[in-house]
Coordinates of C-alpha atoms in Angstrom, one line a residue:
Chain A
M1 CA 65.8 -34.9 17.3
G2 CA 63.5 -36.2 20.0
Q3 CA 63.3 -40.0 20.3
I4 CA 60.5 -42.0 21.7
V5 CA 62.3 -44.9 23.4
K6 CA 59.4 -46.8 25.0
K7 CA 55.7 -47.1 24.9
A8 CA 53.9 -44.5 27.0
T9 CA 50.3 -43.4 27.6
A10 CA 48.4 -40.4 28.9
G11 CA 44.8 -39.4 29.4
T12 CA 41.6 -41.3 29.9
M13 CA 38.5 -42.6 28.0
E14 CA 36.3 -40.1 29.9
S15 CA 34.0 -37.9 27.9
S16 CA 35.8 -34.7 26.9
D17 CA 39.2 -36.3 27.4
A18 CA 41.5 -38.2 25.1
Y19 CA 43.6 -41.3 25.6
I20 CA 46.9 -41.3 23.9
E21 CA 49.4 -44.1 23.3
I22 CA 52.8 -43.4 21.9
S23 CA 55.5 -45.9 21.0
P24 CA 58.7 -46.0 19.0
G25 CA 58.0 -46.1 15.3
E26 CA 59.4 -48.7 12.8
E27 CA 62.9 -48.0 11.5
G28 CA 62.7 -46.0 8.3
E29 CA 59.1 -44.8 8.9
G30 CA 58.0 -41.4 9.9
L31 CA 54.9 -40.4 12.0
D32 CA 52.1 -42.9 12.1
I33 CA 49.0 -41.2 13.8
Q34 CA 45.9 -43.4 14.2
L35 CA 42.9 -41.4 15.2
E36 CA 39.6 -42.6 16.6
S37 CA 37.2 -39.8 17.7
V38 CA 33.6 -39.3 18.7
V39 CA 33.8 -36.1 16.7
Y40 CA 35.9 -37.5 13.8
H41 CA 33.9 -35.9 11.0
Q42 CA 33.6 -32.6 12.8
F43 CA 37.1 -32.2 14.2
G44 CA 39.3 -35.0 12.9
Q45 CA 41.6 -32.7 10.9
A46 CA 41.9 -30.3 13.8
I47 CA 42.9 -33.1 16.2
R48 CA 45.5 -34.4 13.8
K49 CA 46.9 -31.0 13.4
V50 CA 47.3 -30.5 17.2
A51 CA 49.0 -33.9 17.5
E52 CA 51.4 -33.1 14.7
E53 CA 52.2 -29.7 16.2
V54 CA 53.1 -31.1 19.6
L55 CA 55.3 -33.9 18.0
Q56 CA 57.0 -31.2 16.0
E57 CA 57.7 -29.1 19.2
F58 CA 59.5 -32.1 20.6
S59 CA 61.2 -32.6 17.2
I60 CA 59.9 -36.2 17.0
E61 CA 60.0 -37.5 13.5
R62 CA 59.5 -41.1 14.1
A63 CA 56.7 -42.5 16.3
K64 CA 53.5 -44.4 16.4
V65 CA 50.7 -42.5 18.0
R66 CA 47.2 -43.8 18.8
I67 CA 44.6 -41.2 19.8
V68 CA 41.3 -42.2 21.2
D69 CA 39.5 -38.9 21.4
R70 CA 36.3 -38.5 23.5
G71 CA 35.6 -34.9 22.5
A72 CA 38.7 -33.2 24.1
L73 CA 39.3 -29.6 23.5
D74 CA 42.6 -28.6 21.8
C75 CA 44.2 -27.6 25.2
V76 CA 43.4 -31.0 26.6
L77 CA 44.7 -32.8 23.5
R78 CA 47.9 -30.8 23.7
A79 CA 48.4 -31.5 27.4
R80 CA 47.8 -35.3 26.9
M81 CA 50.1 -35.4 23.9
E82 CA 52.8 -33.6 25.7
T83 CA 52.6 -35.9 28.7
A84 CA 52.6 -39.0 26.6
I85 CA 55.7 -37.8 24.7
R86 CA 57.6 -36.8 27.9
R87 CA 56.8 -40.2 29.3
G88 CA 58.0 -41.9 26.1
I89 CA 61.3 -40.1 25.8
E90 CA 62.3 -40.6 29.4
E91 CA 64.9 -43.2 30.2
E92 CA 64.1 -45.7 32.9
Chain B
M1 CA -14.4 -68.3 33.8
S2 CA -10.7 -67.5 33.3
K3 CA -8.7 -65.9 30.6
V4 CA -5.5 -67.6 31.6
V5 CA -3.8 -69.5 28.7
A6 CA -0.9 -71.8 29.3
S7 CA 1.6 -70.3 26.9
L8 CA 2.5 -67.2 25.0
Q9 CA 2.4 -69.2 21.8
E10 CA -1.1 -70.3 22.5
A11 CA -2.2 -66.8 23.2
I12 CA -0.6 -65.6 19.9
R13 CA -2.5 -68.3 18.0
L14 CA -5.8 -67.6 19.7
C15 CA -5.4 -63.9 18.8
G16 CA -5.1 -64.9 15.2
L17 CA -1.8 -63.2 14.4
K18 CA -1.1 -63.1 10.7
D19 CA 1.5 -61.7 8.2
G20 CA 1.4 -57.9 7.9
M21 CA -0.4 -57.2 11.2
S22 CA 0.5 -54.6 13.7
I23 CA 1.4 -55.4 17.3
S24 CA 2.2 -53.1 20.2
F25 CA 4.3 -52.9 23.3
H26 CA 4.7 -50.4 26.2
H27 CA 8.0 -49.5 27.8
H28 CA 7.5 -49.3 31.6
L29 CA 10.0 -52.1 32.1
R30 CA 12.5 -50.0 30.2
N31 CA 15.9 -51.7 29.8
G32 CA 14.8 -54.6 32.0
D33 CA 12.0 -55.7 29.7
Y34 CA 11.8 -59.4 28.8
V35 CA 8.4 -59.3 27.2
L36 CA 9.0 -57.8 23.7
N37 CA 11.8 -60.3 23.0
M38 CA 9.8 -63.2 24.5
V39 CA 6.8 -62.4 22.2
M40 CA 9.0 -61.8 19.1
D41 CA 10.8 -65.2 19.6
E42 CA 7.4 -67.0 19.6
V43 CA 6.2 -65.0 16.6
S44 CA 9.3 -65.8 14.7
K45 CA 9.0 -69.6 15.6
L46 CA 5.4 -69.4 14.2
G47 CA 6.9 -68.2 10.9
I48 CA 4.8 -65.0 10.8
G49 CA 6.3 -62.0 9.1
E50 CA 6.1 -58.5 7.7
L51 CA 4.8 -57.2 11.0
T52 CA 4.7 -53.6 12.3
I53 CA 5.8 -53.1 15.8
N54 CA 4.3 -50.1 17.5
A55 CA 6.2 -49.5 20.8
S56 CA 6.0 -46.6 23.1
S57 CA 9.9 -46.8 23.3
L58 CA 12.6 -49.3 22.4
F59 CA 15.7 -49.9 24.5
D60 CA 18.9 -51.7 23.8
V61 CA 17.6 -54.8 25.7
H62 CA 15.5 -55.1 22.6
L63 CA 18.5 -55.5 20.3
P64 CA 17.4 -59.1 19.3
L65 CA 14.8 -57.2 17.3
I66 CA 17.5 -56.5 14.8
T67 CA 17.6 -60.2 13.9
H68 CA 13.8 -60.2 13.5
I69 CA 14.2 -57.3 11.2
Q70 CA 16.9 -59.0 9.1
N71 CA 14.6 -62.0 8.8
R72 CA 11.7 -59.8 7.8
T73 CA 9.6 -61.0 10.7
V74 CA 9.4 -57.2 11.4
T75 CA 9.4 -54.7 8.5
K76 CA 8.2 -51.5 10.2
L77 CA 8.7 -49.8 13.5
C78 CA 6.6 -47.0 15.1
T79 CA 8.1 -45.7 18.4
D80 CA 8.5 -42.6 20.5
Y81 CA 12.1 -43.2 21.4
V82 CA 15.0 -45.6 20.6
S83 CA 18.2 -46.0 22.6
A84 CA 21.6 -45.7 20.9
G85 CA 22.2 -49.3 20.1
I86 CA 19.0 -49.8 18.1
G87 CA 19.2 -46.3 16.8
R88 CA 22.6 -47.1 15.1
W89 CA 21.1 -49.9 13.1
I90 CA 18.2 -47.8 12.0
S91 CA 20.6 -45.0 11.0
Q92 CA 22.5 -47.5 8.9
G93 CA 19.4 -48.2 7.0
I94 CA 18.3 -51.7 8.3
L95 CA 14.6 -51.0 7.5
Q96 CA 13.3 -50.3 4.0
E97 CA 10.4 -48.3 5.4
P98 CA 11.2 -45.3 7.5
V99 CA 10.6 -45.6 11.2
E100 CA 7.7 -43.5 12.4
F101 CA 8.6 -41.5 15.5
R102 CA 5.7 -40.0 17.4
T103 CA 5.4 -38.3 20.7
H104 CA 4.1 -39.7 24.0
G105 CA 0.9 -37.7 23.3
G106 CA 0.8 -38.2 19.6
R107 CA 1.0 -42.0 19.9
P108 CA -2.2 -42.5 21.9
S109 CA -3.9 -39.7 19.9
D110 CA -3.1 -41.5 16.6
M111 CA -4.2 -44.9 18.1
L112 CA -7.5 -43.5 19.3
L113 CA -8.2 -41.8 15.9
G114 CA -7.5 -45.1 14.1
R115 CA -4.5 -43.7 12.3
T116 CA -2.3 -46.5 13.6
P117 CA -4.5 -49.5 14.1
V118 CA -3.1 -52.2 16.4
D119 CA -4.1 -55.8 15.9
I120 CA -2.6 -57.2 19.1
A121 CA -1.3 -55.4 22.2
F122 CA 1.1 -57.3 24.4
L123 CA 1.0 -55.8 27.9
A124 CA 3.8 -56.5 30.3
V125 CA 2.2 -56.2 33.7
P126 CA 3.7 -56.8 37.2
T127 CA 0.4 -58.1 38.6
S128 CA -2.8 -59.4 37.0
D129 CA -5.8 -61.4 38.1
T130 CA -7.1 -64.3 36.1
M131 CA -9.5 -62.0 34.1
G132 CA -6.9 -59.3 33.3
N133 CA -7.5 -56.6 35.8
C134 CA -3.9 -55.5 36.2
T135 CA -1.5 -53.1 37.8
G136 CA 2.2 -52.1 37.9
K137 CA 2.1 -51.1 41.5
V138 CA 2.7 -54.5 43.1
G139 CA 4.6 -57.7 42.3
K140 CA 8.3 -58.7 42.1
S141 CA 8.7 -56.7 38.9
A142 CA 6.7 -53.7 40.1
C143 CA 7.3 -50.7 37.8
G144 CA 4.6 -48.3 39.1
S145 CA 2.5 -46.5 36.6
L146 CA 1.3 -48.3 33.4
G147 CA 0.4 -45.0 31.8
Y148 CA 1.7 -45.7 28.3
A149 CA -0.2 -49.1 28.1
F150 CA -3.7 -47.6 28.4
P151 CA -4.2 -46.7 24.7
D152 CA -2.8 -50.0 23.6
A153 CA -5.3 -51.8 25.9
M154 CA -8.2 -49.6 24.7
C155 CA -7.5 -49.6 21.0
A156 CA -6.0 -53.0 20.1
K157 CA -8.3 -55.6 18.6
K158 CA -6.9 -58.2 20.9
V159 CA -5.1 -57.6 24.2
V160 CA -2.8 -60.1 25.8
V161 CA -1.6 -59.5 29.4
I162 CA 1.7 -61.1 30.3
T163 CA 2.5 -61.3 34.0
D164 CA 4.8 -62.9 36.5
N165 CA 2.4 -62.4 39.4
L166 CA -0.9 -64.0 38.7
V167 CA -3.4 -63.4 41.5
D168 CA -7.0 -64.4 42.4
Y169 CA -9.9 -62.5 40.9
P170 CA -10.6 -59.7 41.6
L171 CA -7.4 -57.7 42.0
Q172 CA -7.9 -54.7 44.2
N173 CA -6.9 -51.3 42.9
W174 CA -6.3 -52.2 39.3
S175 CA -5.0 -49.8 36.7
I176 CA -6.2 -51.4 33.5
P177 CA -9.6 -53.3 33.8
E178 CA -10.5 -56.7 32.5
T179 CA -13.0 -55.1 30.1
Y180 CA -10.1 -54.6 27.6
V181 CA -8.3 -57.9 28.1
D182 CA -8.6 -61.1 26.0
Y183 CA -6.0 -63.4 27.4
V184 CA -3.7 -63.6 30.4
V185 CA -0.4 -65.4 30.2
P186 CA 1.6 -66.2 33.3
V187 CA 5.4 -66.4 32.8
E188 CA 8.4 -66.9 35.0
A189 CA 9.6 -63.3 34.8
I190 CA 8.5 -60.3 32.7
G191 CA 11.7 -58.4 33.4
N192 CA 14.9 -57.9 35.3
P193 CA 14.1 -55.6 38.3
A194 CA 17.6 -54.0 38.1
G195 CA 16.8 -52.7 34.6
I196 CA 13.2 -51.7 35.3
V197 CA 13.7 -49.0 37.8
S198 CA 16.8 -47.5 39.2
G199 CA 17.3 -48.0 43.0
T200 CA 17.6 -44.2 43.2
T201 CA 18.1 -41.7 40.5
Q202 CA 21.0 -39.5 41.4
I203 CA 21.3 -35.7 41.2
T204 CA 24.4 -34.5 39.4
R205 CA 27.7 -33.8 41.3
D206 CA 29.2 -32.3 38.2
P207 CA 29.9 -28.6 39.0
V208 CA 28.8 -27.5 35.5
G209 CA 25.5 -29.4 36.0
L210 CA 25.0 -27.7 39.4
V211 CA 25.6 -24.3 38.0
M212 CA 23.0 -25.0 35.2
A213 CA 20.6 -26.4 37.8
D214 CA 20.9 -23.3 40.0
L215 CA 20.3 -21.0 37.0
A216 CA 17.3 -23.1 36.0
A217 CA 15.8 -22.7 39.4
Q218 CA 16.4 -18.9 39.4
V219 CA 14.7 -18.7 36.0
I220 CA 11.6 -20.4 37.4
R221 CA 11.7 -18.2 40.5
Y222 CA 11.7 -15.0 38.5
S223 CA 9.5 -16.2 35.6
G224 CA 6.4 -15.0 37.4
L225 CA 5.0 -18.5 37.4
L226 CA 6.3 -19.7 40.8
K227 CA 3.3 -19.0 43.0
D228 CA 0.5 -21.0 44.7
G229 CA -0.9 -23.4 42.2
F230 CA 2.4 -23.9 40.4
S231 CA 2.8 -27.0 38.2
F232 CA 6.0 -28.6 37.1
Q233 CA 7.6 -31.4 35.1
T234 CA 11.3 -32.4 34.8
G235 CA 13.2 -35.3 33.4
A236 CA 15.4 -37.8 35.2
G237 CA 18.7 -36.4 34.0
G238 CA 21.2 -35.4 36.7
A239 CA 21.0 -31.7 36.1
S240 CA 17.2 -31.6 35.8
L241 CA 17.0 -33.4 39.2
A242 CA 19.4 -30.9 40.7
A243 CA 17.2 -28.1 39.4
A244 CA 14.2 -29.8 41.1
K245 CA 16.1 -30.0 44.3
F246 CA 17.0 -26.2 44.2
L247 CA 13.4 -25.4 43.2
K248 CA 12.2 -27.4 46.2
E249 CA 14.4 -25.4 48.5
I250 CA 12.9 -22.1 47.1
M251 CA 9.3 -23.4 47.4
V252 CA 9.7 -24.6 50.9
K253 CA 11.4 -21.4 52.1
E254 CA 8.8 -19.2 50.5
K255 CA 6.0 -21.5 51.4
I256 CA 4.7 -21.8 47.9
Q257 CA 2.0 -24.5 47.5
G258 CA 2.0 -25.8 44.0
S259 CA -0.7 -27.9 42.4
F260 CA 0.9 -30.8 40.6
G261 CA 4.1 -32.4 39.6
L262 CA 3.8 -34.3 36.2
G263 CA 5.5 -36.8 34.0
G264 CA 8.0 -39.5 34.5
I265 CA 8.2 -39.3 38.3
T266 CA 11.4 -39.7 40.4
G267 CA 12.1 -39.8 44.1
Y268 CA 12.9 -36.0 43.9
L269 CA 9.3 -35.2 42.8
V270 CA 8.1 -37.5 45.6
E271 CA 10.1 -35.5 48.1
M272 CA 8.6 -32.3 46.8
L273 CA 5.1 -33.8 47.2
Q274 CA 5.9 -34.9 50.8
A275 CA 7.4 -31.4 51.5
G276 CA 4.1 -29.8 50.5
C277 CA 5.3 -28.3 47.3
F278 CA 2.5 -30.0 45.3
Q279 CA -1.0 -31.2 46.0
T280 CA -0.6 -34.2 43.8
L281 CA 1.7 -36.0 41.5
L282 CA 0.3 -37.2 38.1
D283 CA 2.4 -40.1 37.0
V284 CA 2.6 -41.7 33.6
Q285 CA 5.9 -43.6 34.4
C286 CA 7.9 -44.2 37.5
F287 CA 11.7 -43.8 37.2
D288 CA 12.8 -45.2 40.6
L289 CA 11.7 -47.4 43.5
K290 CA 10.8 -44.4 45.6
A291 CA 8.3 -43.3 43.0
V292 CA 6.8 -46.8 42.8
E293 CA 6.5 -47.0 46.5
S294 CA 4.8 -43.5 46.6
L295 CA 2.4 -44.4 43.9
R296 CA 1.4 -47.6 45.7
T297 CA 0.9 -46.0 49.1
N298 CA 0.1 -42.3 48.7
P299 CA -3.4 -41.5 47.3
R300 CA -2.2 -38.1 46.3
H301 CA 0.2 -39.7 43.9
Q302 CA -2.0 -40.7 40.9
E303 CA -1.4 -42.8 37.9
I304 CA -2.5 -41.2 34.6
S305 CA -2.6 -42.7 31.0
S306 CA -0.6 -41.2 28.2
I307 CA -3.8 -39.9 26.8
H308 CA -4.6 -38.0 29.9
Y309 CA -0.9 -36.9 30.1
A310 CA -0.4 -35.5 26.7
S311 CA -2.8 -36.4 23.9
P312 CA -3.4 -33.3 21.7
T313 CA -6.8 -34.7 20.6
A314 CA -8.2 -35.6 24.0
K315 CA -10.8 -33.1 25.2
S316 CA -8.1 -31.9 27.5
A317 CA -4.7 -33.2 28.8
V318 CA -2.6 -32.4 31.8
V319 CA 0.2 -30.8 29.7
D320 CA -2.2 -28.1 28.7
N321 CA -2.2 -27.0 32.4
L322 CA 1.5 -27.2 32.9
D323 CA 3.4 -24.1 34.0
V324 CA 7.1 -25.2 33.7
V325 CA 8.9 -28.0 32.1
I326 CA 12.6 -28.7 32.1
L327 CA 13.8 -30.5 29.0
G328 CA 17.1 -31.7 27.6
A329 CA 18.6 -31.4 24.1
T330 CA 21.4 -32.9 22.1
E331 CA 21.4 -29.7 20.0
I332 CA 19.4 -26.5 19.9
D333 CA 19.6 -24.0 17.0
V334 CA 19.6 -20.3 16.9
D335 CA 15.9 -20.4 16.2
F336 CA 15.4 -22.6 19.4
N337 CA 14.5 -25.7 17.4
V338 CA 15.6 -28.7 19.6
N339 CA 17.0 -32.1 18.5
V340 CA 16.6 -35.0 20.9
H341 CA 16.5 -37.7 18.1
T342 CA 20.1 -37.9 16.9
D343 CA 23.6 -37.4 18.3
S344 CA 26.0 -34.9 16.9
S345 CA 27.0 -37.4 14.2
G346 CA 23.5 -37.9 13.0
Y347 CA 22.9 -41.3 14.5
L348 CA 19.5 -41.9 16.1
M349 CA 19.8 -42.2 19.8
G350 CA 16.6 -40.9 21.4
G351 CA 13.2 -39.5 20.4
S352 CA 10.6 -37.0 21.5
G353 CA 9.0 -38.9 24.3
G354 CA 7.0 -36.2 25.9
H355 CA 9.4 -33.4 24.8
S356 CA 7.3 -31.7 22.2
D357 CA 4.0 -32.4 24.1
T358 CA 5.1 -30.7 27.2
A359 CA 6.9 -27.9 25.3
A360 CA 3.7 -27.2 23.5
G361 CA 1.6 -27.2 26.6
A362 CA 3.8 -25.6 29.2
K363 CA 3.8 -21.8 29.8
L364 CA 7.5 -22.0 30.2
A365 CA 9.4 -24.6 28.3
M366 CA 13.1 -24.6 29.4
V367 CA 15.9 -26.5 27.8
I368 CA 19.0 -27.0 30.0
A369 CA 22.3 -28.2 28.5
P370 CA 26.0 -27.5 28.9
I371 CA 27.3 -25.0 26.3
V372 CA 29.8 -27.7 25.1
R373 CA 29.3 -31.4 25.3
A374 CA 32.3 -33.6 24.2
R375 CA 33.6 -30.7 22.0
M376 CA 30.3 -30.1 20.3
P377 CA 28.7 -26.7 20.9
I378 CA 25.1 -27.2 22.0
V379 CA 23.9 -24.3 19.9
T380 CA 24.1 -24.7 16.1
D381 CA 22.8 -22.9 13.1
H382 CA 20.4 -25.7 12.2
V383 CA 19.7 -28.7 14.2
M384 CA 20.2 -32.0 12.3
C385 CA 16.6 -33.0 13.2
V386 CA 13.8 -30.9 14.5
S387 CA 12.2 -32.8 17.4
T388 CA 10.5 -29.9 19.0
P389 CA 9.8 -26.7 17.0
G390 CA 11.5 -23.5 18.3
R391 CA 8.2 -21.7 18.7
D392 CA 7.5 -23.9 21.7
I393 CA 10.8 -23.4 23.5
D394 CA 11.1 -20.3 25.7
V395 CA 14.4 -20.5 27.4
L396 CA 17.8 -22.1 27.0
V397 CA 19.8 -22.4 30.2
T398 CA 23.5 -23.2 30.0
E399 CA 26.3 -22.8 32.6
K400 CA 27.5 -19.7 30.8
G401 CA 24.2 -17.9 30.5
I402 CA 20.6 -18.0 29.4
A403 CA 19.0 -17.2 26.1
I404 CA 15.4 -16.3 25.8
N405 CA 13.2 -16.9 22.7
P406 CA 12.7 -13.4 21.2
A407 CA 9.0 -14.0 21.2
Q408 CA 9.0 -13.9 25.0
K409 CA 9.7 -10.2 25.5
Q410 CA 8.2 -10.0 29.0
L411 CA 10.1 -13.0 30.3
K412 CA 13.3 -11.6 28.9
Q413 CA 12.6 -8.3 30.8
R414 CA 11.8 -10.1 34.0
L415 CA 15.0 -12.3 34.0
S416 CA 17.2 -9.3 33.0
D417 CA 15.7 -7.3 35.8
A418 CA 16.4 -10.1 38.2
G419 CA 20.1 -9.8 37.3
L420 CA 20.3 -13.2 35.6
P421 CA 23.0 -13.6 32.8
V422 CA 20.7 -13.1 29.8
M423 CA 22.3 -13.2 26.4
D424 CA 21.5 -13.7 22.8
I425 CA 21.5 -17.4 21.7
A426 CA 24.0 -16.5 19.0
Q427 CA 26.4 -15.3 21.7
L428 CA 26.2 -18.6 23.4
K429 CA 27.1 -20.3 20.1
Q430 CA 30.1 -18.0 19.6
M431 CA 31.3 -18.5 23.1
A432 CA 31.3 -22.3 22.6
E433 CA 32.9 -22.2 19.2
K434 CA 35.7 -20.1 20.5
V435 CA 36.9 -23.0 22.6
T436 CA 35.8 -25.9 20.3
G437 CA 36.5 -24.5 16.9
I438 CA 33.8 -24.6 14.2
P439 CA 32.6 -28.2 13.6
R440 CA 32.6 -29.5 10.0
K441 CA 29.4 -30.8 8.6
V442 CA 28.9 -34.5 9.0
P443 CA 28.2 -36.6 5.9
R444 CA 24.5 -37.6 5.5
G445 CA 23.0 -40.2 3.2
D446 CA 20.1 -39.5 0.9
R447 CA 17.7 -42.2 2.2
V448 CA 15.1 -41.3 4.8
V449 CA 15.4 -43.8 7.7
A450 CA 12.9 -42.1 10.0
N451 CA 10.0 -39.6 9.9
V452 CA 9.4 -37.4 12.9
I453 CA 5.7 -37.0 13.3
Y454 CA 4.6 -34.1 15.3
R455 CA 1.9 -34.5 18.0
D456 CA -0.9 -33.3 15.6
G457 CA 0.1 -36.0 13.0
S458 CA 1.9 -33.7 10.6
L459 CA 5.4 -34.5 9.4
L460 CA 7.9 -32.4 11.4
D461 CA 11.2 -33.6 10.0
R462 CA 13.0 -36.5 8.4
V463 CA 16.1 -38.4 9.5
Y464 CA 18.5 -39.6 6.9
N465 CA 20.8 -42.6 6.9
I466 CA 24.5 -42.4 7.8
P467 CA 26.6 -43.8 4.9

């Protein structure tokens, strides 16, 4: 199982990008994904799905994720998620 | 004799402002305007309420208006454009009565026809003499053209000129003459110069924008319209300006002598005038300092009123003689209807301005927009709000290709023959959705917060609240 050991971020607040913050979740809790998006109504579910998929690929079952989406395409979201996770699981 | 009164409050009293009246403002000071807020503060101190504000545009500098609406000092708005901050409040339903959106040509038309009577017009002017002969060309707050203020001056029962540069009578080279003016109020400052005009408006450096701009220039080149006598209008957006720059290169190279450049004028249009691309510029509003300077110094750069610019009920207006206009869009649908009123979530954040006036008048009305903007495909099945009807839009230019209104068969043939990437508008929609996914419908309330009134006075569309 992948483990987020520290707070990490990836991405920017630029239009068409997403800013992602990931941190170790509370003991006994699963995934907590907070999503803010300029296209929340249109693509909120799709964005959440991508985030969950990437977390699953890294076998992360416990983490707090904050996504501030500025209209990023799935490929961008995926890349930002992956980078945030890699930064969060690295040891100092 | 002098029309100078000591304070704004005195002028308001002298004009006899009462509950339920209609007052008007023009927007040449744009997001640097102090005058609307200044007037509304005085009005609210006098305890007068239930007013209608008829403004040619409202910017976020006017957000204090929201308080006046909450206090019922203002209960109705008529405008041609709102920026996003004010738009959000309107979309949330702050006004009981729907906002009336008109076009830059429809507003003066309705004023002159008496459909929207104005009791008092407050004109923010960069220079005025003691009798109210006034201009925007000089003064510390110089904004250039006062085009949108003309109908207000001509139609309002009372006209108050507010200036931060009071000069001796008579002012030379005035724009609006004393014959319309009742009172002149000198104030410290009518606006913040940094917000009035940009130092320079910049062309885009975004590669997508440059591809679009290049395609737009090619469309004009092969449209059959680019020849001696050519006339042109473009907005101040980065890609539109880049298109103007590419167009200039073509015109200079091929020695094409156009007749006029129209509209909101930027430094790029001024450069085209100087390079001999046009005989004259017809200017209803200056967007940057270079345009202001040119209007002040070059007799071939002329100020025009919004009536002369675009009124559908004037005996004629310049838009009727326009060849090409480049326009923007937040959305365009497969029937070429364009939305410039709301964002993709349905919040008000714009307005027609001269969009539908120029689209109706121009021989070639072109919309340029990226195929995807912040994950939203530009082409939809139905726009959330029809700002300009599809029958008046001839071409959509995106970075991935261009779509031509099926009614324009000859144009389609010409552009295809020129080897330009012509495709069906539905194809552009599909291309975009392939990378974005299909957007879900946004929730919409059932209360009308704005009526979009077409230039002929008919109801074009309604905008609903966002719950």
